[in-house]
CSV table of C-alpha atoms and ligand atoms in Angstrom, one decimal:
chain,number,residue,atom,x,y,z
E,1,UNK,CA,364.7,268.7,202.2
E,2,UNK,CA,368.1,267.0,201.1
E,3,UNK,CA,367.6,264.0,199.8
E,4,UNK,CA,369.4,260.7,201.5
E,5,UNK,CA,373.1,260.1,200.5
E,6,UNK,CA,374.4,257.1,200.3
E,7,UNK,CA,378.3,256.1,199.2
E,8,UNK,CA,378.5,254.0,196.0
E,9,UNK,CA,382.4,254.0,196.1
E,10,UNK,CA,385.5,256.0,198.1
E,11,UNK,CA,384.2,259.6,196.7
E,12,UNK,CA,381.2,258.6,194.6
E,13,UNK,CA,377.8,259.3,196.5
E,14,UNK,CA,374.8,258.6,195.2
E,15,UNK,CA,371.8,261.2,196.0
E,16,UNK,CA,368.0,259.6,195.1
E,17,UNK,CA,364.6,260.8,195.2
E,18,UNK,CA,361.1,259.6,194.0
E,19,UNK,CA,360.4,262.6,192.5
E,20,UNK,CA,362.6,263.9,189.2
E,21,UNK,CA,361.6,267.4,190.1
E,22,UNK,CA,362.7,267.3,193.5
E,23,UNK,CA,366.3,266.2,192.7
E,24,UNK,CA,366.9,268.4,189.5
E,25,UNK,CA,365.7,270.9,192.2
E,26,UNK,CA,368.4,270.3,194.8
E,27,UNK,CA,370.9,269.7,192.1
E,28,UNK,CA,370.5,273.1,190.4
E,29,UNK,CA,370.6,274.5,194.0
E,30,UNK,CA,374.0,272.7,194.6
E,31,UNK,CA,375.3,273.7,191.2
E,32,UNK,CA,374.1,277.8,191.5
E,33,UNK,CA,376.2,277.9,195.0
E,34,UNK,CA,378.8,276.6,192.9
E,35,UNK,CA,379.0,278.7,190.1
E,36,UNK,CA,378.4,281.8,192.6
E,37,UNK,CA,381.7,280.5,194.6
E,38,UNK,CA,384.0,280.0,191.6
E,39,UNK,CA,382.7,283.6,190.0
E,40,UNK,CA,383.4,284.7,193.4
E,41,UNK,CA,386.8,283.6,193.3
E,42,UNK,CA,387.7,283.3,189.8
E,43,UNK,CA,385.4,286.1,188.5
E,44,UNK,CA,383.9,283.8,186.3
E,45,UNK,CA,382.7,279.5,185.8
E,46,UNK,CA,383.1,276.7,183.2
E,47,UNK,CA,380.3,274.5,183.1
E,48,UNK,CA,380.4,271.3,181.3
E,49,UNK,CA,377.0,269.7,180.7
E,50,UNK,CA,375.9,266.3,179.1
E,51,UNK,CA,373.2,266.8,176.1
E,52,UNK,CA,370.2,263.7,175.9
E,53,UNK,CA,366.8,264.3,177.2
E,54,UNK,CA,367.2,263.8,181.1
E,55,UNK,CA,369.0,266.9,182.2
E,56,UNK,CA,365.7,269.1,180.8
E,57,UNK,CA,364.5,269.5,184.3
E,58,UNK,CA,367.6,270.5,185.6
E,59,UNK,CA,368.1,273.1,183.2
E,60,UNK,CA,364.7,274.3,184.0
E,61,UNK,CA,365.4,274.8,187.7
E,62,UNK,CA,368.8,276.2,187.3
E,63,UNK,CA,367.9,278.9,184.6
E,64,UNK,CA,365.3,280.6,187.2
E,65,UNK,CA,368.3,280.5,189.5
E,66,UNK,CA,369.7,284.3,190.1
E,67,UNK,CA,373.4,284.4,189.9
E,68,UNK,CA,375.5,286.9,187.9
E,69,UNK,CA,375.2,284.5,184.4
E,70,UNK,CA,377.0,287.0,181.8
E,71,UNK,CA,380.0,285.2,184.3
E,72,UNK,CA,379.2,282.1,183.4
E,73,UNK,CA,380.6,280.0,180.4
E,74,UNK,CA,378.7,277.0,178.7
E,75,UNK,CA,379.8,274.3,177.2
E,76,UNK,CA,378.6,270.6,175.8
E,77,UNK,CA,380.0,267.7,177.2
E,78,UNK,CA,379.5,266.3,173.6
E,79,UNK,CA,378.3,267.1,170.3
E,80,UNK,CA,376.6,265.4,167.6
E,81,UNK,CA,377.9,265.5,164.0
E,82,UNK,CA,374.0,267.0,162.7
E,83,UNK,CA,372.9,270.8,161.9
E,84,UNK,CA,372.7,273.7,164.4
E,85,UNK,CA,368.9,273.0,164.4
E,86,UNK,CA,368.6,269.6,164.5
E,87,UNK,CA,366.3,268.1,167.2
E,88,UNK,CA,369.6,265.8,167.4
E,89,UNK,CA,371.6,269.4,168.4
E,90,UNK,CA,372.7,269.1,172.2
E,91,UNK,CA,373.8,272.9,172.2
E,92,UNK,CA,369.8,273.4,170.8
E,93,UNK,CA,368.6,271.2,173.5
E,94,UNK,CA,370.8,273.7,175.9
E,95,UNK,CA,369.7,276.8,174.3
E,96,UNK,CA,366.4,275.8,174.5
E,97,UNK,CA,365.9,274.6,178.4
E,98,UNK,CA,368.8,276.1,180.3
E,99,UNK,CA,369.7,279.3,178.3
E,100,UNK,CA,366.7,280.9,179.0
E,101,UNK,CA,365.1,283.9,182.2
E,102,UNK,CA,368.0,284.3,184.5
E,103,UNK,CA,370.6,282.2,182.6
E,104,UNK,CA,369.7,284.2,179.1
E,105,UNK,CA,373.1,286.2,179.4
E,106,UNK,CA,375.1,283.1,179.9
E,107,UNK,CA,378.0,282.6,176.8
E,108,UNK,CA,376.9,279.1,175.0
E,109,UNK,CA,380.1,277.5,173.2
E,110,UNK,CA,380.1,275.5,170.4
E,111,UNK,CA,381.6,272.5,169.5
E,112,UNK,CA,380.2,272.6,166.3
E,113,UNK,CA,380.7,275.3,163.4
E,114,UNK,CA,378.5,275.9,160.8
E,115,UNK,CA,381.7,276.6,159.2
E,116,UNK,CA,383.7,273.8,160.0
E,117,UNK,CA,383.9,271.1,156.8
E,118,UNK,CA,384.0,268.0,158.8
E,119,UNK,CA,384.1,266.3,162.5
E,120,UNK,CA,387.9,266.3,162.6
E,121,UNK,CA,387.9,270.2,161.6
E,122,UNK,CA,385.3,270.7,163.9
E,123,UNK,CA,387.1,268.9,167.1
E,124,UNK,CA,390.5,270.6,165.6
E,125,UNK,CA,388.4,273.9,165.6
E,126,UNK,CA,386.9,273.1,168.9
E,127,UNK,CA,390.1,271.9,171.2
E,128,UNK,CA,391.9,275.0,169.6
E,129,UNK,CA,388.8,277.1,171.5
E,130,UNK,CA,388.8,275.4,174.7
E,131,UNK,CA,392.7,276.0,175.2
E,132,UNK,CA,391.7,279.5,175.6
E,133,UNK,CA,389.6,278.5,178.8
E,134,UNK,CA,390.4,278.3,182.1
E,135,UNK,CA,390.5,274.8,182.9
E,136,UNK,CA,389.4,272.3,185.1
E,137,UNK,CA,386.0,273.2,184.6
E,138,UNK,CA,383.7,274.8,187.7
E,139,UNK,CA,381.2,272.4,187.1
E,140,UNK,CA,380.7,269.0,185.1
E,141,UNK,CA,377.0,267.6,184.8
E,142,UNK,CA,377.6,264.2,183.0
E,143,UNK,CA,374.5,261.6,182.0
E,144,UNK,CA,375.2,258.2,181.1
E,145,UNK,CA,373.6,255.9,178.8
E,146,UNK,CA,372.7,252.4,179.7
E,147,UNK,CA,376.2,250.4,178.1
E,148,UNK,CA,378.1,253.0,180.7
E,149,UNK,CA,379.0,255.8,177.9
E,150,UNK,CA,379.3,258.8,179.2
E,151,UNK,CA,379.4,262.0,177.0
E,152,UNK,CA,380.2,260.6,174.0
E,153,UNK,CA,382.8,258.1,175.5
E,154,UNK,CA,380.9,255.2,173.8
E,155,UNK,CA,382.4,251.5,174.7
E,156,UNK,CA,382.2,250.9,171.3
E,157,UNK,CA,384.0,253.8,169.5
E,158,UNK,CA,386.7,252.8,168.0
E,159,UNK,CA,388.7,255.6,169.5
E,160,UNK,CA,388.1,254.8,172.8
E,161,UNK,CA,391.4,254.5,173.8
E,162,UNK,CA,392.8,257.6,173.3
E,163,UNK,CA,389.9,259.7,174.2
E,164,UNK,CA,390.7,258.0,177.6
E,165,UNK,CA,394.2,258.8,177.5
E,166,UNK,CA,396.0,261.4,179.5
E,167,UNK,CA,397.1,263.0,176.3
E,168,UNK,CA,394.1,263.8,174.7
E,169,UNK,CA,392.9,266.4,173.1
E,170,UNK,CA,390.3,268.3,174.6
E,171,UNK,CA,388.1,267.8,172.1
E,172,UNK,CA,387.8,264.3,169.3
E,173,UNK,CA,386.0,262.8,167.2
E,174,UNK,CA,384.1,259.3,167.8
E,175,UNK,CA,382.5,257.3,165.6
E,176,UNK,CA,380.2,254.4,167.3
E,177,UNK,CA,378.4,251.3,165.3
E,178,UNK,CA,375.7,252.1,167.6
E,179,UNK,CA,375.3,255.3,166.5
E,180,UNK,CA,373.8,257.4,163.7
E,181,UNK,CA,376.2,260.0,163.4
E,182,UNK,CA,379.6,260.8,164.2
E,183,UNK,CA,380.1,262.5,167.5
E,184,UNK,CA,382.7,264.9,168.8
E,185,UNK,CA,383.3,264.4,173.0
E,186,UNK,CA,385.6,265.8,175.2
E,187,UNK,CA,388.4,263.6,176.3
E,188,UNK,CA,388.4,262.1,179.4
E,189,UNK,CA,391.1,264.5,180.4
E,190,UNK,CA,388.9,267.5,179.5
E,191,UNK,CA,386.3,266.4,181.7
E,192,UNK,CA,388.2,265.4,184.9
E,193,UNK,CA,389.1,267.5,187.7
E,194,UNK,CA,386.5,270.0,188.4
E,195,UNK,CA,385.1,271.2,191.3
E,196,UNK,CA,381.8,269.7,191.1
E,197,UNK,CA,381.4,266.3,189.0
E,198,UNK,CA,377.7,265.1,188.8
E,199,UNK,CA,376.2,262.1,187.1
E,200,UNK,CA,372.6,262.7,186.6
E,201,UNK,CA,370.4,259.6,185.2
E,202,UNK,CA,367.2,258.6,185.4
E,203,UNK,CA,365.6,255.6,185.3
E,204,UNK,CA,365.8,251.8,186.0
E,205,UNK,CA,367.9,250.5,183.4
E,206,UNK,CA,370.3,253.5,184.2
E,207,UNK,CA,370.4,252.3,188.0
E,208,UNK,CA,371.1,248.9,187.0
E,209,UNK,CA,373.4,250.0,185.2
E,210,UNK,CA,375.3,252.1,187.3
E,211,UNK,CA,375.2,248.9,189.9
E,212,UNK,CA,377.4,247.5,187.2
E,213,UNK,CA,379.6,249.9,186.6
E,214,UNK,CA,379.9,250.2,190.9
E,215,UNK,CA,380.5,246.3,191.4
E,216,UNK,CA,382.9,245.6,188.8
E,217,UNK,CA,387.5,246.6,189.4
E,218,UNK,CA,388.1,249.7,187.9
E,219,UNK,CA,389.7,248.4,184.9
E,220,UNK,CA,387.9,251.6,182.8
E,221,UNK,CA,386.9,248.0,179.9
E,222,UNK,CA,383.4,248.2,178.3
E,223,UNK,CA,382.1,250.7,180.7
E,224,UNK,CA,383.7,254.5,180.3
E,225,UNK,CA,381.9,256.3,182.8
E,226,UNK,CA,384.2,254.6,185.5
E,227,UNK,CA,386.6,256.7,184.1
E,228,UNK,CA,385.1,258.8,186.3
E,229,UNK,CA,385.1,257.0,189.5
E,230,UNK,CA,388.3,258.1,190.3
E,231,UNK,CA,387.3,261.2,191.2
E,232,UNK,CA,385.2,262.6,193.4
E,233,UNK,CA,381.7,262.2,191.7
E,234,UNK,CA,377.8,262.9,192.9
E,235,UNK,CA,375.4,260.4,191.6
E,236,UNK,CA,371.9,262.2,190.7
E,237,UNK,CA,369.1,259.5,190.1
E,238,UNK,CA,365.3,259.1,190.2
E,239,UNK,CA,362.8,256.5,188.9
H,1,6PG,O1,374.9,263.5,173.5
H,1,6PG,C1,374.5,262.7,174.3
H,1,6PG,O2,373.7,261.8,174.0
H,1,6PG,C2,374.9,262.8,175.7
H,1,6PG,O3,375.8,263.7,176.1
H,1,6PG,C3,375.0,261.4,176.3
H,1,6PG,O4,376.1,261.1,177.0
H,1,6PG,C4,373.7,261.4,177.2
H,1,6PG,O5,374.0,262.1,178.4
H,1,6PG,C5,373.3,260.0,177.4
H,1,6PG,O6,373.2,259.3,176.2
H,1,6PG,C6,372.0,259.9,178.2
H,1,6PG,O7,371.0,260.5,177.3
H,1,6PG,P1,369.5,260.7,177.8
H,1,6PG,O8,369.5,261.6,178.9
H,1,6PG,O9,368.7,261.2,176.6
H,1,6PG,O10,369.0,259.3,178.3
């Protein structure tokens, strides 16, 4: 059963259920008949998707799903600056929940090299393995944190700016106050344009949040995820 849509902005919908289950369910539905389509067409997909704790049961659902996988290219939206098996890893987080049954075969990229010597060789490292991707990506699953980050597009990273710009890199470097570790995101630019866009949150402070970020001009300011409000973009909440 679909759930209810209801239009937040021109192009941004906002699909909500009760149950968390139910919607990761219909999302990973949506995003499988997406990946088949572009692999379809392109003979293989990009998807982009957020690290933090609330895709987990999206990843579950989607990994059962049976679509030809060893087509299917991973990446994070964002990386933190700690070890390959750090509970803090996003790519360990996505190993661990959505590379797994059916989606075993998928190919996981990093954004992070145990080689790499520091976050600016590791975003260098990291854009220069992108470029070799077909871009926009098939699919973009975004979460969003309560001050309207978005990846790791924090209002407070002093390199806000240009990680907004149209320029960008694909891949930088952020270091927020409010966080413990430096971070590498992609830009803006990196993020933009694919064929699917979902924001997937959870929660109450989330939805107030994302009331906010609906109600105020799109002057991009202290909340980055209207960044992506341009664009069409599916809204994924639940209690
Ligand atoms: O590395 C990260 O933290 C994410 O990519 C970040 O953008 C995350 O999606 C939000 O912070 C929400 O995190 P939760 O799902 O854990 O609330």
């Amino acid at each position: 059963m679909k759930t209810p849509e209801q239009t937040l902005l021109p192009g941004v919908t906002l699909h909500a259920s009760d149950d968390p289950v139910v919607l990761a369910t219909e999302l990973a539905e949506q995003v499988a008949a997406r990946l088949r389509q572009s692999i379809g067409a392109n003979g293989g997909a990009l998807m982009v998707v957020s690290g933090g704790r609330t895709p987990v049961d999206f990843f579950q659902v989607l990994s059962g799903l049976a679509l030809p996988w060893e087509r299917v290219t991973i990446l994070p939206s964002d990386e933190r600056w700690v070890s390959a098996d750090s509970d803090e890893r996003n790519s360990r987080l996505i190993r661990q929940q959505l590379l797994q049954g059916a989606a075993a075969s998928a190919r996981l990229i990093e954004l992070v090299e145990d080689t790499d010597r520091s976050p600016d060789q590791s975003a260098e490292r990291a854009s220069d393995r992108l470029c070799l991707l077909d871009w926009p990506a098939d699919v973009v699953v975004l979460g969003m944190g309560e001050d309207g980050h978005t990846a790791s597009l924090f209002p407070d990273a002093p390199e806000l700016a240009p990680a907004l710009s149209d320029n960008a890199a694909p891949v930088l470097v952020t270091t927020p106050p409010s966080q413990p570790t430096a971070r590498l995101t992609l830009s803006a630019r990196a993020l933009s344009g694919a064929a699917m866009t979902v924001l997937l949150i959870q929660g109450e402070g989330k939805r107030a949040a994302l009331e906010e970020a609906v109600s105020i001009p799109l002057a991009i300011g202290p909340m980055p995820v209207r960044y992506f409000f341009q664009q069409p973009l599916q809204v994924f909440w639940s209690p």
